[in-house]
CSV table of N, CA and C in Angstrom, one decimal:
chain,number,residue,atom,x,y,z
R,1,UNK,N,-6.5,-48.3,-41.6
R,1,UNK,CA,-6.8,-49.5,-42.4
R,1,UNK,C,-8.3,-49.9,-42.3
R,2,UNK,N,-8.9,-49.7,-41.1
R,2,UNK,CA,-10.3,-50.0,-41.1
R,2,UNK,C,-11.2,-49.2,-42.1
R,3,UNK,N,-10.8,-47.9,-42.2
R,3,UNK,CA,-11.5,-47.1,-43.1
R,3,UNK,C,-11.5,-47.6,-44.6
R,4,UNK,N,-10.3,-48.1,-45.0
R,4,UNK,CA,-10.1,-48.6,-46.3
R,4,UNK,C,-11.0,-49.9,-46.5
R,5,UNK,N,-11.0,-50.8,-45.5
R,5,UNK,CA,-11.9,-52.0,-45.6
R,5,UNK,C,-13.3,-51.6,-45.7
R,6,UNK,N,-13.8,-50.6,-45.0
R,6,UNK,CA,-15.2,-50.2,-45.0
R,6,UNK,C,-15.5,-49.6,-46.4
R,7,UNK,N,-14.6,-48.9,-47.0
R,7,UNK,CA,-14.8,-48.3,-48.4
R,7,UNK,C,-14.8,-49.4,-49.4
R,8,UNK,N,-14.0,-50.4,-49.2
R,8,UNK,CA,-14.1,-51.6,-50.2
R,8,UNK,C,-15.4,-52.3,-50.1
R,9,UNK,N,-15.9,-52.5,-48.9
R,9,UNK,CA,-17.2,-53.1,-48.7
R,9,UNK,C,-18.4,-52.4,-49.3
R,10,UNK,N,-18.2,-51.1,-49.4
R,10,UNK,CA,-19.3,-50.3,-50.0
R,10,UNK,C,-19.4,-50.2,-51.5
R,11,UNK,N,-18.3,-50.8,-52.1
R,11,UNK,CA,-18.2,-50.8,-53.6
R,11,UNK,C,-19.2,-51.8,-54.1
R,12,UNK,N,-20.1,-51.5,-55.0
R,12,UNK,CA,-21.1,-52.4,-55.5
R,12,UNK,C,-20.4,-53.2,-56.7
R,13,UNK,N,-21.0,-54.3,-56.9
R,13,UNK,CA,-20.6,-55.2,-58.1
R,13,UNK,C,-21.1,-54.5,-59.4
R,14,UNK,N,-20.2,-54.3,-60.3
R,14,UNK,CA,-20.6,-53.5,-61.5
R,14,UNK,C,-21.5,-54.4,-62.4
R,15,UNK,N,-21.3,-55.6,-62.6
R,15,UNK,CA,-22.1,-56.3,-63.6
R,15,UNK,C,-22.6,-57.7,-62.8
R,16,UNK,N,-23.5,-57.6,-61.9
R,16,UNK,CA,-23.9,-58.8,-61.2
R,16,UNK,C,-24.8,-59.7,-62.1
R,17,UNK,N,-24.7,-61.0,-62.0
R,17,UNK,CA,-25.5,-61.9,-62.8
R,17,UNK,C,-26.9,-62.0,-62.1
R,18,UNK,N,-26.9,-61.9,-60.7
R,18,UNK,CA,-28.2,-61.8,-60.0
R,18,UNK,C,-28.0,-60.6,-59.0
R,19,UNK,N,-29.1,-59.9,-58.9
R,19,UNK,CA,-29.2,-58.8,-58.0
R,19,UNK,C,-30.6,-58.9,-57.3
R,20,UNK,N,-30.6,-59.2,-56.0
R,20,UNK,CA,-31.8,-59.4,-55.2
R,20,UNK,C,-32.0,-58.3,-54.3
R,21,UNK,N,-33.1,-57.7,-54.3
R,21,UNK,CA,-33.4,-56.6,-53.4
R,21,UNK,C,-34.7,-56.7,-52.6
R,22,UNK,N,-34.5,-56.7,-51.3
R,22,UNK,CA,-35.6,-56.8,-50.4
R,22,UNK,C,-36.6,-57.9,-50.7
R,23,UNK,N,-36.0,-59.1,-50.9
R,23,UNK,CA,-36.8,-60.3,-51.2
R,23,UNK,C,-37.4,-61.0,-49.9
R,24,UNK,N,-38.6,-61.1,-49.9
R,24,UNK,CA,-39.3,-61.9,-48.8
R,24,UNK,C,-40.1,-62.9,-49.5
R,25,UNK,N,-40.1,-64.2,-48.9
R,25,UNK,CA,-40.8,-65.3,-49.4
R,25,UNK,C,-41.7,-65.8,-48.3
R,26,UNK,N,-43.0,-66.1,-48.6
R,26,UNK,CA,-43.9,-66.7,-47.7
R,26,UNK,C,-44.4,-68.0,-48.2
R,27,UNK,N,-44.7,-68.9,-47.3
R,27,UNK,CA,-45.5,-70.1,-47.6
R,27,UNK,C,-46.7,-70.0,-46.7
R,28,UNK,N,-47.9,-69.9,-47.4
R,28,UNK,CA,-49.1,-69.5,-46.7
R,28,UNK,C,-48.9,-68.2,-45.9
R,29,UNK,N,-49.0,-68.2,-44.7
R,29,UNK,CA,-48.8,-66.9,-43.9
R,29,UNK,C,-47.5,-67.0,-43.2
R,30,UNK,N,-46.7,-68.0,-43.4
R,30,UNK,CA,-45.4,-68.3,-42.7
R,30,UNK,C,-44.2,-67.6,-43.5
R,31,UNK,N,-43.5,-66.7,-42.9
R,31,UNK,CA,-42.4,-66.1,-43.6
R,31,UNK,C,-41.1,-67.0,-43.7
R,32,UNK,N,-40.7,-67.3,-44.9
R,32,UNK,CA,-39.5,-68.1,-44.9
R,32,UNK,C,-38.2,-67.4,-45.0
R,33,UNK,N,-38.2,-66.2,-45.7
R,33,UNK,CA,-37.1,-65.2,-45.8
R,33,UNK,C,-37.6,-63.9,-45.7
R,34,UNK,N,-36.9,-63.0,-45.1
R,34,UNK,CA,-37.3,-61.6,-44.7
R,34,UNK,C,-36.4,-60.6,-45.3
R,35,UNK,N,-36.8,-60.0,-46.4
R,35,UNK,CA,-36.1,-58.8,-47.0
R,35,UNK,C,-34.6,-59.0,-47.2
R,36,UNK,N,-34.3,-60.1,-48.0
R,36,UNK,CA,-32.8,-60.3,-48.3
R,36,UNK,C,-32.5,-59.5,-49.5
R,37,UNK,N,-31.3,-58.9,-49.3
R,37,UNK,CA,-30.7,-58.2,-50.5
R,37,UNK,C,-29.2,-58.6,-50.7
R,38,UNK,N,-28.9,-58.9,-52.0
R,38,UNK,CA,-27.7,-59.6,-52.3
R,38,UNK,C,-27.4,-59.4,-53.7
R,39,UNK,N,-26.1,-59.3,-54.1
R,39,UNK,CA,-25.7,-59.3,-55.4
R,39,UNK,C,-24.7,-60.5,-55.6
R,40,UNK,N,-24.9,-61.2,-56.7
R,40,UNK,CA,-24.0,-62.2,-57.0
R,40,UNK,C,-23.3,-61.9,-58.2
R,41,UNK,N,-21.9,-61.9,-58.1
R,41,UNK,CA,-21.1,-61.5,-59.2
R,41,UNK,C,-21.0,-62.5,-60.3
R,42,UNK,N,-20.8,-62.0,-61.6
R,42,UNK,CA,-20.6,-62.8,-62.7
R,42,UNK,C,-19.3,-63.5,-62.7
R,43,UNK,N,-19.2,-64.7,-63.1
R,43,UNK,CA,-18.0,-65.5,-63.2
R,43,UNK,C,-17.3,-65.7,-61.9
R,44,UNK,N,-18.0,-65.8,-60.9
R,44,UNK,CA,-17.4,-66.1,-59.6
R,44,UNK,C,-18.3,-67.2,-58.9
R,45,UNK,N,-17.6,-68.0,-58.1
R,45,UNK,CA,-18.2,-69.2,-57.4
R,45,UNK,C,-18.9,-68.6,-56.1
R,46,UNK,N,-20.2,-68.8,-56.0
R,46,UNK,CA,-21.0,-68.4,-54.8
R,46,UNK,C,-21.5,-69.6,-54.1
R,47,UNK,N,-21.4,-69.6,-52.8
R,47,UNK,CA,-22.0,-70.7,-52.0
R,47,UNK,C,-22.9,-70.1,-50.9
R,48,UNK,N,-24.0,-70.8,-50.7
R,48,UNK,CA,-24.9,-70.5,-49.6
R,48,UNK,C,-24.7,-71.5,-48.5
R,49,UNK,N,-24.3,-71.1,-47.3
R,49,UNK,CA,-24.1,-72.0,-46.2
R,49,UNK,C,-24.9,-71.5,-45.0
R,50,UNK,N,-25.3,-72.4,-44.2
R,50,UNK,CA,-26.0,-72.0,-43.0
R,50,UNK,C,-26.7,-73.3,-42.5
R,51,UNK,N,-27.4,-73.1,-41.3
R,51,UNK,CA,-28.1,-74.2,-40.7
R,51,UNK,C,-29.4,-74.6,-41.4
R,52,UNK,N,-29.8,-75.8,-41.1
R,52,UNK,CA,-31.0,-76.2,-41.7
R,52,UNK,C,-32.2,-75.3,-41.3
R,53,UNK,N,-33.0,-75.0,-42.3
R,53,UNK,CA,-34.2,-74.1,-42.1
R,53,UNK,C,-33.9,-72.6,-42.1
R,54,UNK,N,-32.7,-72.2,-42.6
R,54,UNK,CA,-32.5,-70.8,-42.6
R,54,UNK,C,-32.9,-70.0,-43.8
R,55,UNK,N,-33.3,-70.9,-44.9
R,55,UNK,CA,-33.8,-70.2,-46.1
R,55,UNK,C,-32.9,-70.4,-47.4
R,56,UNK,N,-31.9,-71.2,-47.2
R,56,UNK,CA,-31.0,-71.4,-48.4
R,56,UNK,C,-31.8,-72.0,-49.6
R,57,UNK,N,-32.4,-73.0,-49.4
R,57,UNK,CA,-33.2,-73.6,-50.5
R,57,UNK,C,-34.3,-72.8,-51.0
R,58,UNK,N,-35.0,-72.0,-50.2
R,58,UNK,CA,-36.0,-71.1,-50.6
R,58,UNK,C,-35.5,-70.0,-51.4
R,59,UNK,N,-34.2,-69.5,-51.1
R,59,UNK,CA,-33.7,-68.5,-51.9
R,59,UNK,C,-33.3,-69.0,-53.3
R,60,UNK,N,-32.7,-70.2,-53.4
R,60,UNK,CA,-32.4,-70.9,-54.7
R,60,UNK,C,-33.7,-71.0,-55.5
R,61,UNK,N,-34.8,-71.5,-54.8
R,61,UNK,CA,-36.0,-71.7,-55.6
R,61,UNK,C,-36.5,-70.4,-56.1
R,62,UNK,N,-36.4,-69.3,-55.4
R,62,UNK,CA,-36.7,-68.0,-55.9
R,62,UNK,C,-35.9,-67.5,-57.1
R,63,UNK,N,-34.6,-67.9,-57.1
R,63,UNK,CA,-33.8,-67.5,-58.1
R,63,UNK,C,-34.0,-68.3,-59.4
R,64,UNK,N,-34.5,-69.5,-59.4
R,64,UNK,CA,-34.8,-70.3,-60.5
R,64,UNK,C,-36.2,-70.5,-60.7
R,65,UNK,N,-37.1,-69.7,-60.0
R,65,UNK,CA,-38.5,-69.6,-60.2
R,65,UNK,C,-39.3,-70.8,-59.9
R,66,UNK,N,-38.7,-71.7,-59.2
R,66,UNK,CA,-39.5,-73.0,-58.8
R,66,UNK,C,-40.6,-72.6,-57.8
R,67,UNK,N,-40.6,-71.5,-57.1
R,67,UNK,CA,-41.7,-71.1,-56.2
R,67,UNK,C,-42.9,-70.7,-57.0
R,68,UNK,N,-42.8,-70.4,-58.3
R,68,UNK,CA,-43.9,-70.1,-59.2
R,68,UNK,C,-44.9,-71.3,-59.3
R,69,UNK,N,-44.3,-72.5,-59.2
R,69,UNK,CA,-45.2,-73.8,-59.3
R,69,UNK,C,-45.8,-74.1,-58.0
R,70,UNK,N,-45.6,-73.4,-56.9
R,70,UNK,CA,-46.1,-73.7,-55.6
R,70,UNK,C,-47.3,-72.6,-55.3
R,71,UNK,N,-48.5,-73.1,-55.3
R,71,UNK,CA,-49.6,-72.2,-55.1
R,71,UNK,C,-49.6,-71.6,-53.6
R,72,UNK,N,-48.9,-72.2,-52.7
R,72,UNK,CA,-48.8,-71.7,-51.3
R,72,UNK,C,-47.7,-70.7,-51.2
R,73,UNK,N,-46.9,-70.5,-52.2
R,73,UNK,CA,-45.7,-69.6,-52.0
R,73,UNK,C,-46.0,-68.2,-52.6
R,74,UNK,N,-45.6,-67.2,-51.9
R,74,UNK,CA,-45.8,-65.8,-52.2
R,74,UNK,C,-44.5,-65.1,-52.1
R,75,UNK,N,-44.0,-64.3,-53.1
R,75,UNK,CA,-42.8,-63.5,-53.1
R,75,UNK,C,-43.0,-62.0,-53.1
R,76,UNK,N,-42.2,-61.3,-52.5
R,76,UNK,CA,-42.2,-59.8,-52.6
R,76,UNK,C,-40.8,-59.3,-52.7
R,77,UNK,N,-40.6,-58.4,-53.5
R,77,UNK,CA,-39.3,-57.9,-53.7
R,77,UNK,C,-38.9,-58.0,-55.2
R,78,UNK,N,-37.5,-57.9,-55.5
R,78,UNK,CA,-37.1,-57.9,-56.9
R,78,UNK,C,-35.9,-58.9,-56.9
R,79,UNK,N,-35.9,-59.8,-57.9
R,79,UNK,CA,-34.9,-60.7,-58.2
R,79,UNK,C,-34.5,-60.4,-59.7
R,80,UNK,N,-33.4,-59.7,-59.9
R,80,UNK,CA,-32.9,-59.4,-61.4
R,80,UNK,C,-31.9,-60.5,-61.8
R,81,UNK,N,-32.2,-61.0,-62.9
R,81,UNK,CA,-31.2,-61.9,-63.6
R,81,UNK,C,-30.7,-61.3,-64.8
R,82,UNK,N,-29.5,-60.9,-64.9
R,82,UNK,CA,-29.0,-60.2,-66.1
R,82,UNK,C,-29.8,-58.9,-66.4
R,83,UNK,N,-30.2,-58.3,-65.2
R,83,UNK,CA,-31.0,-57.0,-65.4
R,83,UNK,C,-32.4,-57.1,-65.6
R,84,UNK,N,-33.0,-58.3,-65.7
R,84,UNK,CA,-34.4,-58.5,-66.0
R,84,UNK,C,-35.1,-59.1,-64.7
R,85,UNK,N,-36.1,-58.5,-64.3
R,85,UNK,CA,-36.9,-58.9,-63.1
R,85,UNK,C,-37.5,-60.2,-63.4
R,86,UNK,N,-37.2,-61.3,-62.6
R,86,UNK,CA,-37.8,-62.6,-62.8
R,86,UNK,C,-38.7,-62.9,-61.5
R,87,UNK,N,-38.7,-62.1,-60.6
R,87,UNK,CA,-39.6,-62.4,-59.4
R,87,UNK,C,-41.0,-61.8,-59.7
R,88,UNK,N,-41.9,-62.7,-59.6
R,88,UNK,CA,-43.3,-62.3,-59.8
R,88,UNK,C,-43.8,-61.9,-58.4
R,89,UNK,N,-44.5,-60.7,-58.4
R,89,UNK,CA,-45.0,-60.3,-57.1
R,89,UNK,C,-46.5,-60.8,-57.0
R,90,UNK,N,-46.6,-61.6,-55.9
R,90,UNK,CA,-47.9,-62.1,-55.5
R,90,UNK,C,-48.5,-61.4,-54.4
R,91,UNK,N,-49.7,-61.1,-54.5
R,91,UNK,CA,-50.4,-60.5,-53.3
R,91,UNK,C,-51.6,-61.4,-52.9
R,92,UNK,N,-51.8,-61.4,-51.7
R,92,UNK,CA,-52.9,-62.2,-51.2
R,92,UNK,C,-54.2,-61.4,-50.9
């Protein structure tokens, strides 16, 4: 039974609306999120839960490109929305 559960967990989402790969976000030199990888399925409810300061809002800001407006924010990695990379790579 454990083998079947492991095999099911290894199955990737066929048509994710968001596919996030190795996303790191920094504010100045402070790391806010470190190499997050995640796929969000199409037509499913997804919730981000966790304690204050764990990066939930930073992740959402990266997904809707609000960090682009913050000159202190820098992102590394890939954020695909419907297969298109919307994460701008900033280098310091």
